[in-house]
mmCIF file with all atom_site columns, C-alpha atoms in Angstrom:
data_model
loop_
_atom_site.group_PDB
_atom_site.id
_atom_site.type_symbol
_atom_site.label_atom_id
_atom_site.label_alt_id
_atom_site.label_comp_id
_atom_site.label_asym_id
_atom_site.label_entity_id
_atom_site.label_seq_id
_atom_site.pdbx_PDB_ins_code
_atom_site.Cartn_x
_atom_site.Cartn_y
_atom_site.Cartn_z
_atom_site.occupancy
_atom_site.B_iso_or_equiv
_atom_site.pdbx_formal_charge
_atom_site.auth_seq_id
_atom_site.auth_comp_id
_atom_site.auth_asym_id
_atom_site.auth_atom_id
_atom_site.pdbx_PDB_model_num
ATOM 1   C CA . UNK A 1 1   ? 8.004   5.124  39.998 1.00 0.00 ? 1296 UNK A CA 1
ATOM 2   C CA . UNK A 1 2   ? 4.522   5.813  41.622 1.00 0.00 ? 1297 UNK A CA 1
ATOM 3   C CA . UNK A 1 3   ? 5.289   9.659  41.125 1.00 0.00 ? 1298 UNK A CA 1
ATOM 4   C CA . UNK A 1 4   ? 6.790   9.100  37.498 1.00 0.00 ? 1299 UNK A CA 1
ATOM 5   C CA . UNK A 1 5   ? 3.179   7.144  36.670 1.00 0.00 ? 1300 UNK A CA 1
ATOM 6   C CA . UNK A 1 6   ? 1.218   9.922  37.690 1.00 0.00 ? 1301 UNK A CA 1
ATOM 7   C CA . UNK A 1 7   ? 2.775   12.770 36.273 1.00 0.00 ? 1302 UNK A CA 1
ATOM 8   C CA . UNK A 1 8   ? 2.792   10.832 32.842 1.00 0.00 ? 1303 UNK A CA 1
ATOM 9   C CA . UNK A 1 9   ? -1.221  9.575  33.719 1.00 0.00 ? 1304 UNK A CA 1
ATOM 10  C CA . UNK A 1 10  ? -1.860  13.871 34.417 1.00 0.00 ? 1305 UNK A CA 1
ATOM 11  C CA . UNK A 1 11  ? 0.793   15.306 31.645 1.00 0.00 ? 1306 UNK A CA 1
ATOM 12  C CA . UNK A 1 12  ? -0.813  13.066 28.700 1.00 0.00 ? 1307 UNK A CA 1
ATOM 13  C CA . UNK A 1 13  ? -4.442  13.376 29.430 1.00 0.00 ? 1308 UNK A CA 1
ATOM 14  C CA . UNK A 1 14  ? -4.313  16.791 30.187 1.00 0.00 ? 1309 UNK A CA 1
ATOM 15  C CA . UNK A 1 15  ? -2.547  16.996 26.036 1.00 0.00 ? 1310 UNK A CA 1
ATOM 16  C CA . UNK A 1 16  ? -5.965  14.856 24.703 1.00 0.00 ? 1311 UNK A CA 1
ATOM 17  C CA . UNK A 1 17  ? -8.509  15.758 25.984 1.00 0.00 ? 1312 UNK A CA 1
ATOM 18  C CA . UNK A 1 18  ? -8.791  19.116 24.038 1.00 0.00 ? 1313 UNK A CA 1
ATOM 19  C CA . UNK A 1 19  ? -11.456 19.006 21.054 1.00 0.00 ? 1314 UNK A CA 1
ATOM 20  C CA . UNK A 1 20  ? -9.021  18.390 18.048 1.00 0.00 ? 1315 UNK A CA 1
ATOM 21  C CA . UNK A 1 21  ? -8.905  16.450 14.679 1.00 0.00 ? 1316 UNK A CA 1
ATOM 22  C CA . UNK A 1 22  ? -7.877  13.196 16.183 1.00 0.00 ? 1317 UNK A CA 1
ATOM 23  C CA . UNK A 1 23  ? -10.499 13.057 18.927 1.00 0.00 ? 1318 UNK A CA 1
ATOM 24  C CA . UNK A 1 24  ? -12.883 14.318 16.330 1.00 0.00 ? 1319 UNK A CA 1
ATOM 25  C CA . UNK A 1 25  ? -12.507 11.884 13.887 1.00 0.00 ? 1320 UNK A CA 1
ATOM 26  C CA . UNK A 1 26  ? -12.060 8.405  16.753 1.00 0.00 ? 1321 UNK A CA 1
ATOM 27  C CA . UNK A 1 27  ? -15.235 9.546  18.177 1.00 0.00 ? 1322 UNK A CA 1
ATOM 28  C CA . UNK A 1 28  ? -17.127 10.162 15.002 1.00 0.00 ? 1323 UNK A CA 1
ATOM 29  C CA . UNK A 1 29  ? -16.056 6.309  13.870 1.00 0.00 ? 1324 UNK A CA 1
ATOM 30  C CA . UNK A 1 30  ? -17.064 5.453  16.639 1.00 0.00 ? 1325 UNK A CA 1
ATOM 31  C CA . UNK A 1 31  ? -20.481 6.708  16.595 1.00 0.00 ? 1326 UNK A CA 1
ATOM 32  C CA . UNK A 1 32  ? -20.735 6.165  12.847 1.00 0.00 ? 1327 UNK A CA 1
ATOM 33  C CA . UNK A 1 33  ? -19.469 2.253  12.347 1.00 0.00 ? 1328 UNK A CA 1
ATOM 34  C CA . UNK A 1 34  ? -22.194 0.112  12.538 1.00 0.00 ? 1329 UNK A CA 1
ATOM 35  C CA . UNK A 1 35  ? -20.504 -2.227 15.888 1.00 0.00 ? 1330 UNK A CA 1
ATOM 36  C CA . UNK A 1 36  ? -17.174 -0.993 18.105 1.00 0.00 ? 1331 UNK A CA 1
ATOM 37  C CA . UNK A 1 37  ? -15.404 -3.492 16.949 1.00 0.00 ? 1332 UNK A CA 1
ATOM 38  C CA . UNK A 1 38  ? -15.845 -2.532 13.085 1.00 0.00 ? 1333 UNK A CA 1
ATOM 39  C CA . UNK A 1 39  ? -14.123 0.733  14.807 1.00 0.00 ? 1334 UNK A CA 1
ATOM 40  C CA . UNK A 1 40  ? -11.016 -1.101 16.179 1.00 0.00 ? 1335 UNK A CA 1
ATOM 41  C CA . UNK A 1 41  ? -8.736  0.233  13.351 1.00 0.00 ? 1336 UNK A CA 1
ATOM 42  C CA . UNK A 1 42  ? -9.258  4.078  14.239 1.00 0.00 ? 1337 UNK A CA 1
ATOM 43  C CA . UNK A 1 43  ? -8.680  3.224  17.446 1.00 0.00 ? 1338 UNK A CA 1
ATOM 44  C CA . UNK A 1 44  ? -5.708  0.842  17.306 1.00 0.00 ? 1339 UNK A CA 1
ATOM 45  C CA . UNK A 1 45  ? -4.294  3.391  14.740 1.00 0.00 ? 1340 UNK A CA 1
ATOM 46  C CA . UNK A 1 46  ? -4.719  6.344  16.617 1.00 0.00 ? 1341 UNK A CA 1
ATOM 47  C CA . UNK A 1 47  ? -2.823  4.669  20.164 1.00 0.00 ? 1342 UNK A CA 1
ATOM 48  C CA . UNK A 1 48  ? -0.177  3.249  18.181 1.00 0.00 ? 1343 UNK A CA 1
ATOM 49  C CA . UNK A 1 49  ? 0.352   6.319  16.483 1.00 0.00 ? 1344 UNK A CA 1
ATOM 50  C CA . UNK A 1 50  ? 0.581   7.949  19.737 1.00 0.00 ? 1345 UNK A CA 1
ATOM 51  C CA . UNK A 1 51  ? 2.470   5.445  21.232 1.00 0.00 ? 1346 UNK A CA 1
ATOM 52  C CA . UNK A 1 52  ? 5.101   5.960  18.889 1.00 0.00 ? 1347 UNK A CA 1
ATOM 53  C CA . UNK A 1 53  ? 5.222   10.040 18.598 1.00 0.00 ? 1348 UNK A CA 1
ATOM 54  C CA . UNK A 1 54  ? 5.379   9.276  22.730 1.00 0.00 ? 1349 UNK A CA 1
ATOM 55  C CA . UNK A 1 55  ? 8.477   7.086  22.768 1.00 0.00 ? 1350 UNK A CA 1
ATOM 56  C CA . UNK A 1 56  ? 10.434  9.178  20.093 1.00 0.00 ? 1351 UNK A CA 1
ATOM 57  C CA . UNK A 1 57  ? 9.935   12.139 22.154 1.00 0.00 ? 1352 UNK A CA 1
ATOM 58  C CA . UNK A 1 58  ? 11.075  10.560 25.685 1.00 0.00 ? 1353 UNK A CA 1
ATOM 59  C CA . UNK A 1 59  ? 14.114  9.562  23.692 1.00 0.00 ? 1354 UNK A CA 1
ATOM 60  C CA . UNK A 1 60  ? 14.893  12.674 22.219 1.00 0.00 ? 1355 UNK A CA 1
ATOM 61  C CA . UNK A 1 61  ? 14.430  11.200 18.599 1.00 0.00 ? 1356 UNK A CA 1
ATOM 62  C CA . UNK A 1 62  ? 11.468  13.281 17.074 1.00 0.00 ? 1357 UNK A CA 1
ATOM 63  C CA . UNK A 1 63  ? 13.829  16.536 18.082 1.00 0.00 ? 1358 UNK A CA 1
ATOM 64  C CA . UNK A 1 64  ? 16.277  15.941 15.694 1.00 0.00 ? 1359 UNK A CA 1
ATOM 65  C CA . UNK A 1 65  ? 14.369  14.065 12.737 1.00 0.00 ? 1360 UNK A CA 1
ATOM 66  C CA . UNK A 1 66  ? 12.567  17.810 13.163 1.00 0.00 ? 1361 UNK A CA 1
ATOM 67  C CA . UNK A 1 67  ? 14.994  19.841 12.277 1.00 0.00 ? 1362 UNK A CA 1
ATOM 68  C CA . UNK A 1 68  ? 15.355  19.087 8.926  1.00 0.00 ? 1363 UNK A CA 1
ATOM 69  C CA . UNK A 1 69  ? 13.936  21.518 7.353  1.00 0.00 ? 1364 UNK A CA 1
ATOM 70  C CA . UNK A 1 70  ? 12.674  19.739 3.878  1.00 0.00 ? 1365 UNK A CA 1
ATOM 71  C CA . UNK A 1 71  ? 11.142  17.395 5.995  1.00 0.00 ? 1366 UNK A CA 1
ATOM 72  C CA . UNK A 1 72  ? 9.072   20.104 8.201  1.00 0.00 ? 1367 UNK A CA 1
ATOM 73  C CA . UNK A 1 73  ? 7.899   21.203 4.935  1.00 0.00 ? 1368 UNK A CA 1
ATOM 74  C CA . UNK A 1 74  ? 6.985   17.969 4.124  1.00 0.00 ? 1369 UNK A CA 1
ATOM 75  C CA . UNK A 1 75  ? 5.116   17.100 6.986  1.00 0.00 ? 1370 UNK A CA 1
ATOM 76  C CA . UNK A 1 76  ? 2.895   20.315 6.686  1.00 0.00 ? 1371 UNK A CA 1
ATOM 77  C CA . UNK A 1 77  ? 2.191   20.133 2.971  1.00 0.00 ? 1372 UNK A CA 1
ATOM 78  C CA . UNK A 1 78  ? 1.332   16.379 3.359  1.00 0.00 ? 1373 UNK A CA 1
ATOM 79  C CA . UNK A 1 79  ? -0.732  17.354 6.308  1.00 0.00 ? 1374 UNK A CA 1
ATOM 80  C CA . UNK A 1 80  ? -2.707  20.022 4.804  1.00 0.00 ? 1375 UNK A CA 1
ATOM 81  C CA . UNK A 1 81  ? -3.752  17.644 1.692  1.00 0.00 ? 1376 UNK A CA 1
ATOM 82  C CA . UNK A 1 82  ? -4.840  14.859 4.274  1.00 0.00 ? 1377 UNK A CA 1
ATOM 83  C CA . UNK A 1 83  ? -6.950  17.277 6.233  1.00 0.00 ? 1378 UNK A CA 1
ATOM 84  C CA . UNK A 1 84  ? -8.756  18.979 3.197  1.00 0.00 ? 1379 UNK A CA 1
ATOM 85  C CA . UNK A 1 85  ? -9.233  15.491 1.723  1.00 0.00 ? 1380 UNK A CA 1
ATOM 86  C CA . UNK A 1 86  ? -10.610 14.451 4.969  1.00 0.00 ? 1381 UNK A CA 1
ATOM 87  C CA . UNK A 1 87  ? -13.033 17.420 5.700  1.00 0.00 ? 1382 UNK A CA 1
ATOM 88  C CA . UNK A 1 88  ? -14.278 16.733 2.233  1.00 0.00 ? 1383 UNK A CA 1
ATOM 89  C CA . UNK A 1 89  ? -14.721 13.280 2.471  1.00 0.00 ? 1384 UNK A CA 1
ATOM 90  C CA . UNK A 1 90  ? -16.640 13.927 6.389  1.00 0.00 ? 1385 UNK A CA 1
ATOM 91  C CA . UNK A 1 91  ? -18.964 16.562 5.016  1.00 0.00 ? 1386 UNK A CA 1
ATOM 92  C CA . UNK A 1 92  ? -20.046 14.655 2.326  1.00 0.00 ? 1387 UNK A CA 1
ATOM 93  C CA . UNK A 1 93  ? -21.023 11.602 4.259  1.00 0.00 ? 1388 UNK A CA 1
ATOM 94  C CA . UNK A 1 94  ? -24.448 10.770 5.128  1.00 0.00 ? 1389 UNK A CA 1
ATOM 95  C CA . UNK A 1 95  ? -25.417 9.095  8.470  1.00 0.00 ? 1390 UNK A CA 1
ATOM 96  C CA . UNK A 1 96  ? -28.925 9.869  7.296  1.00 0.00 ? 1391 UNK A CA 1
ATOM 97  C CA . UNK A 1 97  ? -28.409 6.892  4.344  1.00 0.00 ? 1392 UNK A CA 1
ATOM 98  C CA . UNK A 1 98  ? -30.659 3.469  4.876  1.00 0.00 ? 1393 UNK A CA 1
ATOM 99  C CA . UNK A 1 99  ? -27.549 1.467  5.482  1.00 0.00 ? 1394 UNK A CA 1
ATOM 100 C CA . UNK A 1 100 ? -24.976 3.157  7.801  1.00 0.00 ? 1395 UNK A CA 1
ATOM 101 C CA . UNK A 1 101 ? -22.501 0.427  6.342  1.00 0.00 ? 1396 UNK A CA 1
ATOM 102 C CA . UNK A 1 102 ? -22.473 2.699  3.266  1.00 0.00 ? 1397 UNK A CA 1
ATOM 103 C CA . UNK A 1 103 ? -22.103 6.045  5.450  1.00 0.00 ? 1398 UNK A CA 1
ATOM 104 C CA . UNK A 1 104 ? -19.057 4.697  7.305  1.00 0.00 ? 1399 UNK A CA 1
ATOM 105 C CA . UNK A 1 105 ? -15.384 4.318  6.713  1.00 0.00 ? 1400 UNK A CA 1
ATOM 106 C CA . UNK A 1 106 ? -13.413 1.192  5.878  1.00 0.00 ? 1401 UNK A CA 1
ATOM 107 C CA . UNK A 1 107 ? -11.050 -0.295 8.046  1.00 0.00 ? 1402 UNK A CA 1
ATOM 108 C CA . UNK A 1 108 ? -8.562  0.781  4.916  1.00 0.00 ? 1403 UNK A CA 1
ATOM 109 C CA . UNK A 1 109 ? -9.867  4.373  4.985  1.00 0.00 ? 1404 UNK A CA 1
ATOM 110 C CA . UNK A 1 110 ? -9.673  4.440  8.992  1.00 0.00 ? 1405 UNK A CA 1
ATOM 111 C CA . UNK A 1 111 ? -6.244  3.525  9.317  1.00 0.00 ? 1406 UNK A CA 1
ATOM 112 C CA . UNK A 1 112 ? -5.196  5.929  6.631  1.00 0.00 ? 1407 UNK A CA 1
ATOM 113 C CA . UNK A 1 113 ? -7.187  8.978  8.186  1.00 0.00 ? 1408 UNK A CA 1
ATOM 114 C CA . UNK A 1 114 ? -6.244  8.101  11.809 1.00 0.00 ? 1409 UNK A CA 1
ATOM 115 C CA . UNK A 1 115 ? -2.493  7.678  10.783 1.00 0.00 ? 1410 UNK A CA 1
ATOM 116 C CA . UNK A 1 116 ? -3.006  11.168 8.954  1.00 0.00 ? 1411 UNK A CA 1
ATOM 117 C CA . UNK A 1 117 ? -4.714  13.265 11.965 1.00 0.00 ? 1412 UNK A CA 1
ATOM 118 C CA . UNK A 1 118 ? -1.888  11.590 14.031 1.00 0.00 ? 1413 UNK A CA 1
ATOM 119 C CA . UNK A 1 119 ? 1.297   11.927 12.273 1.00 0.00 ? 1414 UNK A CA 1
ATOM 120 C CA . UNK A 1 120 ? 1.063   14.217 10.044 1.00 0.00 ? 1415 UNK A CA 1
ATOM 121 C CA . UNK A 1 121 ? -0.240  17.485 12.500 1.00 0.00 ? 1416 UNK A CA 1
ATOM 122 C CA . UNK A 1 122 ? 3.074   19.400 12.734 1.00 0.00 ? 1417 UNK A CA 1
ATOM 123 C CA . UNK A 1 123 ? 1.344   21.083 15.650 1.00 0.00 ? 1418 UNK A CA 1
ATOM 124 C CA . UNK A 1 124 ? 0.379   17.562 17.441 1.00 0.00 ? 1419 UNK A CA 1
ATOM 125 C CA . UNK A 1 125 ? 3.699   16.449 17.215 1.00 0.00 ? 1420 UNK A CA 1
ATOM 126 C CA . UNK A 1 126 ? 5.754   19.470 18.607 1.00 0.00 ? 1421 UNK A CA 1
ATOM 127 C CA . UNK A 1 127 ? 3.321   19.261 21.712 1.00 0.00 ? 1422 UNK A CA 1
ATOM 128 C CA . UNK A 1 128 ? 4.156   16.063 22.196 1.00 0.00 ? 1423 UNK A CA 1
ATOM 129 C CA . UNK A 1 129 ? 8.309   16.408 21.675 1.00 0.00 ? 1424 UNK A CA 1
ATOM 130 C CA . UNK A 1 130 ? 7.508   20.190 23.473 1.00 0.00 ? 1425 UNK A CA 1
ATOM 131 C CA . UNK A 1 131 ? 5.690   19.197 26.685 1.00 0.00 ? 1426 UNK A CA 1
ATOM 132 C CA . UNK A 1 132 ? 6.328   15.049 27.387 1.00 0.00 ? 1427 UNK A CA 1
ATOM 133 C CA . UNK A 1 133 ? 9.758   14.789 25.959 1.00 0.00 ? 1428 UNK A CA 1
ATOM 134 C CA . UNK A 1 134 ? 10.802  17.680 27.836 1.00 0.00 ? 1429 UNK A CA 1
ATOM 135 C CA . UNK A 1 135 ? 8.825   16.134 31.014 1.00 0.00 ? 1430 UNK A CA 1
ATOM 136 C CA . UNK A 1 136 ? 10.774  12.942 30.694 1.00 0.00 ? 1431 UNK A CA 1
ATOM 137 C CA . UNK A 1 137 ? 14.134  14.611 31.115 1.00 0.00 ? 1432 UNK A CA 1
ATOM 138 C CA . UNK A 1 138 ? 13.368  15.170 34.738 1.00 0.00 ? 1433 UNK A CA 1
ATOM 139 C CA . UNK A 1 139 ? 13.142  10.967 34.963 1.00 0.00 ? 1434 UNK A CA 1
ATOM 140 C CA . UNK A 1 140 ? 15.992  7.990  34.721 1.00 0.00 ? 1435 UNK A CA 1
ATOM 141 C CA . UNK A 1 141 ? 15.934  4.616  34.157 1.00 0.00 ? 1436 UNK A CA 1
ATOM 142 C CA . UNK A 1 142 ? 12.667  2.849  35.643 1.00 0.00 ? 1437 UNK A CA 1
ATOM 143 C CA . UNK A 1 143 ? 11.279  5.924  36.495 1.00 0.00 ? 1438 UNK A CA 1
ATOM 144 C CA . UNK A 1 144 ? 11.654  7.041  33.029 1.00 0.00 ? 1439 UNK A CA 1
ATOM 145 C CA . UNK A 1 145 ? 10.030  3.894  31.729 1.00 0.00 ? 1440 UNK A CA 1
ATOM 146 C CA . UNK A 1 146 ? 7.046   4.261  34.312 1.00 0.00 ? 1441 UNK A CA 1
ATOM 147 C CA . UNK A 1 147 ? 6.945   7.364  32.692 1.00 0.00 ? 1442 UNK A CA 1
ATOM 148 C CA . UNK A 1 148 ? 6.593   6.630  29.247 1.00 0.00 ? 1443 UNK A CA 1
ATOM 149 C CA . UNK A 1 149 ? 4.139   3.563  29.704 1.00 0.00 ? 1444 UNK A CA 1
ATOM 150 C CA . UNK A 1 150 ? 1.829   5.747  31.632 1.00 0.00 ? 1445 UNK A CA 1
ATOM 151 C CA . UNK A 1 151 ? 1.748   8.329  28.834 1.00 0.00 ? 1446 UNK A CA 1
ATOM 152 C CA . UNK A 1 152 ? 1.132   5.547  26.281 1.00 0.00 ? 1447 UNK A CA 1
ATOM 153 C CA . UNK A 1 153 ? -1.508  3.724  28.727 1.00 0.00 ? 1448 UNK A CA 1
ATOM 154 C CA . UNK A 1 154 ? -3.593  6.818  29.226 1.00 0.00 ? 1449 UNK A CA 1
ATOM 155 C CA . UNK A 1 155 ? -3.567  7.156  25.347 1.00 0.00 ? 1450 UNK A CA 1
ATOM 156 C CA . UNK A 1 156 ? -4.705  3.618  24.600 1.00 0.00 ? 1451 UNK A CA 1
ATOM 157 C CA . UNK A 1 157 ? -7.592  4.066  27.411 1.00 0.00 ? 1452 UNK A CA 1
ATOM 158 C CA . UNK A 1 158 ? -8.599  7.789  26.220 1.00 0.00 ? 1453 UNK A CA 1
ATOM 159 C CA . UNK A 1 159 ? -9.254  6.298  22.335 1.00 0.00 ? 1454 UNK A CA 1
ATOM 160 C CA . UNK A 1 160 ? -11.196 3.260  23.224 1.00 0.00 ? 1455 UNK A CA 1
ATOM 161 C CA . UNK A 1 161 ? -13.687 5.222  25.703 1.00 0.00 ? 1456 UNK A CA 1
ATOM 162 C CA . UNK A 1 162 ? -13.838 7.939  23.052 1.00 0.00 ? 1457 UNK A CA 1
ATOM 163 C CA . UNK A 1 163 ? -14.952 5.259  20.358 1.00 0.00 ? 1458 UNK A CA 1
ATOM 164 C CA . UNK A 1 164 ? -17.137 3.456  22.947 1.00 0.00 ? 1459 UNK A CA 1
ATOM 165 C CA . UNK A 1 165 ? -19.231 7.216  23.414 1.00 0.00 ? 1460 UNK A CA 1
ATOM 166 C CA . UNK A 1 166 ? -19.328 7.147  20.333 1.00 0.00 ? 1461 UNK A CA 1
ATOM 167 C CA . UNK A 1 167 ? -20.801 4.290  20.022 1.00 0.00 ? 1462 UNK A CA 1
ATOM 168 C CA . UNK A 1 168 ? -23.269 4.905  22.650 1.00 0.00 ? 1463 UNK A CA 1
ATOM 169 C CA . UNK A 1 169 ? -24.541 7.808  20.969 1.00 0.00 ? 1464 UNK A CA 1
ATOM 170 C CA . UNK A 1 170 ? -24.586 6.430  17.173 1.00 0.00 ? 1465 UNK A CA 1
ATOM 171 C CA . UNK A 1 171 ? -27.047 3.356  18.715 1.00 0.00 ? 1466 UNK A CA 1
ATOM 172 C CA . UNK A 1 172 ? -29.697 6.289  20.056 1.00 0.00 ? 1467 UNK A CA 1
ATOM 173 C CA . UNK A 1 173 ? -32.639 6.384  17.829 1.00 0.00 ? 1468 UNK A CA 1
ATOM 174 C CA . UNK A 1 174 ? -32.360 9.861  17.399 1.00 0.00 ? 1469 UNK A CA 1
ATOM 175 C CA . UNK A 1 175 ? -28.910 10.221 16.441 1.00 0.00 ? 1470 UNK A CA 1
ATOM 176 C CA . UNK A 1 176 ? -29.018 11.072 12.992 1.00 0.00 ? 1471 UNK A CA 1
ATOM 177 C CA . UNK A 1 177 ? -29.385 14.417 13.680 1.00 0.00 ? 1472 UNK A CA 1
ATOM 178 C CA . UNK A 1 178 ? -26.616 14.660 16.245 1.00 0.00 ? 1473 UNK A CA 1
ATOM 179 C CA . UNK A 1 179 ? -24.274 12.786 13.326 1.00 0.00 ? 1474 UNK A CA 1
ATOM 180 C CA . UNK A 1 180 ? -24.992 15.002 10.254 1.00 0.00 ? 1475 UNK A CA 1
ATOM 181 C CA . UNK A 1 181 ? -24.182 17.642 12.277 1.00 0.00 ? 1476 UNK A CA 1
ATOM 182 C CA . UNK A 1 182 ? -21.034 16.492 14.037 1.00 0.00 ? 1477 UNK A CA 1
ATOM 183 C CA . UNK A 1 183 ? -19.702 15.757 10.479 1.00 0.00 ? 1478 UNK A CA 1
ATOM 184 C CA . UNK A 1 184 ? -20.048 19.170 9.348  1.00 0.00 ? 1479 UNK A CA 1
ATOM 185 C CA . UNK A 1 185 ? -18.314 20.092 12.570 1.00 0.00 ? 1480 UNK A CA 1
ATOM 186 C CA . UNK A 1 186 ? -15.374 17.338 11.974 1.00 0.00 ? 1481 UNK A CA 1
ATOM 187 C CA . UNK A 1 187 ? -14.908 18.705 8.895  1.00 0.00 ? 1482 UNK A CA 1
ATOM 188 C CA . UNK A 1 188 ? -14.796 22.330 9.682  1.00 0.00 ? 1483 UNK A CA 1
ATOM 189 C CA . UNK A 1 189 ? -12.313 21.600 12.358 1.00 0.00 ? 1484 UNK A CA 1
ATOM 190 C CA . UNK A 1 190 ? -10.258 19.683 9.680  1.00 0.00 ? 1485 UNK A CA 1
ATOM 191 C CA . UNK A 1 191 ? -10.453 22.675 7.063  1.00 0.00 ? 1486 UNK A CA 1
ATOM 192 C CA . UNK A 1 192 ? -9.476  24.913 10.141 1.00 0.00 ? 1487 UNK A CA 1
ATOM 193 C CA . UNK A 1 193 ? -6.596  23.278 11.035 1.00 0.00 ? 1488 UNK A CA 1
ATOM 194 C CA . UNK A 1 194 ? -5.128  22.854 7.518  1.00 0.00 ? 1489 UNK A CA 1
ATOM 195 C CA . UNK A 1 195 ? -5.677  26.242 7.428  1.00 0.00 ? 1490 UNK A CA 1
ATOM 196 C CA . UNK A 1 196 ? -3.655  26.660 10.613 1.00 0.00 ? 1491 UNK A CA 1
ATOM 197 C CA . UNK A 1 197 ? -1.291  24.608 9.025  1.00 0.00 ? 1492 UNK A CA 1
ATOM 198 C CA . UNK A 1 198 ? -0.961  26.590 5.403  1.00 0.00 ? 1493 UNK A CA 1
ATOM 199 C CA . UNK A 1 199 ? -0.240  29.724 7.165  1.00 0.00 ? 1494 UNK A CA 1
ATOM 200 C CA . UNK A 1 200 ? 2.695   28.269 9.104  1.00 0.00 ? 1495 UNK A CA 1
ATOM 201 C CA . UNK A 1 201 ? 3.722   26.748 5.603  1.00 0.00 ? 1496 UNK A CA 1
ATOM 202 C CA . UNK A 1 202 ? 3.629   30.023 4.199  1.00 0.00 ? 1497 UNK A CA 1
ATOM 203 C CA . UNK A 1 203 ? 5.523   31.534 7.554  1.00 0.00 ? 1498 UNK A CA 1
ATOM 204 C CA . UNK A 1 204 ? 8.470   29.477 7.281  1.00 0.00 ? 1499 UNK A CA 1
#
């Protein structure tokens, strides 16, 4: 079990930790919200999310709701609309505004984007069924489990540090700066990917 653990602890934060629209978008609530806890539904969103997308692939689920191939295209088109919506909506905010309450998403709005950078990435989503439910056929029964819960720990723990940073940085007095331009960035990493995204539309 020990050895199932920390495979899934290596295998899943090794698949985060690149720069990418979720990560992006956790750690720019994060910094953005006026208090971490007014950034709990990103977060909570985002490792639920993942939870999920991690336990379909260990058992073998997301492979085969997948292959449809309407629903591929609906994932992607869906996707794409979130993700231009979303750099919109980024590069137009204004951490530079008198009251950040006004600059910063509502719990509504965070859930919806965080379920959106999650779910509805094509690419995400085939990393996960392509690299930890193909991992987890190597494991049975507890160690499988040990597996799994690992994955899904290192998840939870990887979101609410990534808020916290955020956080940290959104309280320094000189932040603004650092903000305006890490929503331009968010949101050029958002039109990039639903650009990635269109041209495997169009590929199919």
């Amino acid at each position: 079990m020990l050895t199932a653990s920390i495979h899934g602890f290596i295998l899943s934060f090794g698949l985060i930790l690149p720069l990418g629209v979720q990560n992006v978008f956790v750690f720019n609530q994060g910094a953005i919200q006026p208090s971490y806890k007014k950034a709990l539904p990103v977060i909570l969103t985002a490792s639920i999310c993942d939870s999920v997308l991690i336990t379909l692939a260990v058992l073998g689920i997301s492979v085969i709701i997948l292959k449809i191939s309407w629903l591929n295209t609906l994932l992607l088109s869906a996707g794409i609309l979130f993700l231009v919506y979303m750099g919109y909506v980024t590069w137009k905010s204004n951490p530079h505004s008198n009251s950040i309450e006004k600059a910063s998403f509502t719990p509504k709005k965070q859930i919806a984007f965080a379920a959106s950078v999650s779910l509805l990435n094509p690419h995400a989503i085939m990393d996960t069924i392509g690299v930890i439910g193909t991992s987890s056929v190597a494991y049975f029964g507890a160690d499988k489990i040990a597996f799994t819960l690992a994955c899904i720990f290192t998840s939870w723990i990887w979101f609410l540090s990534l808020a916290y940073v955020g956080r940290q940085t959104g309280r320094l007095e000189s932040s603004a700066g650092f903000l305006a331009l890490l929503n331009k960035v968010s949101a050029l990493i958002m039109w990039g990917t639903a650009i990635y995204l269109a041209i495997q539309l169009l590929n199919k």
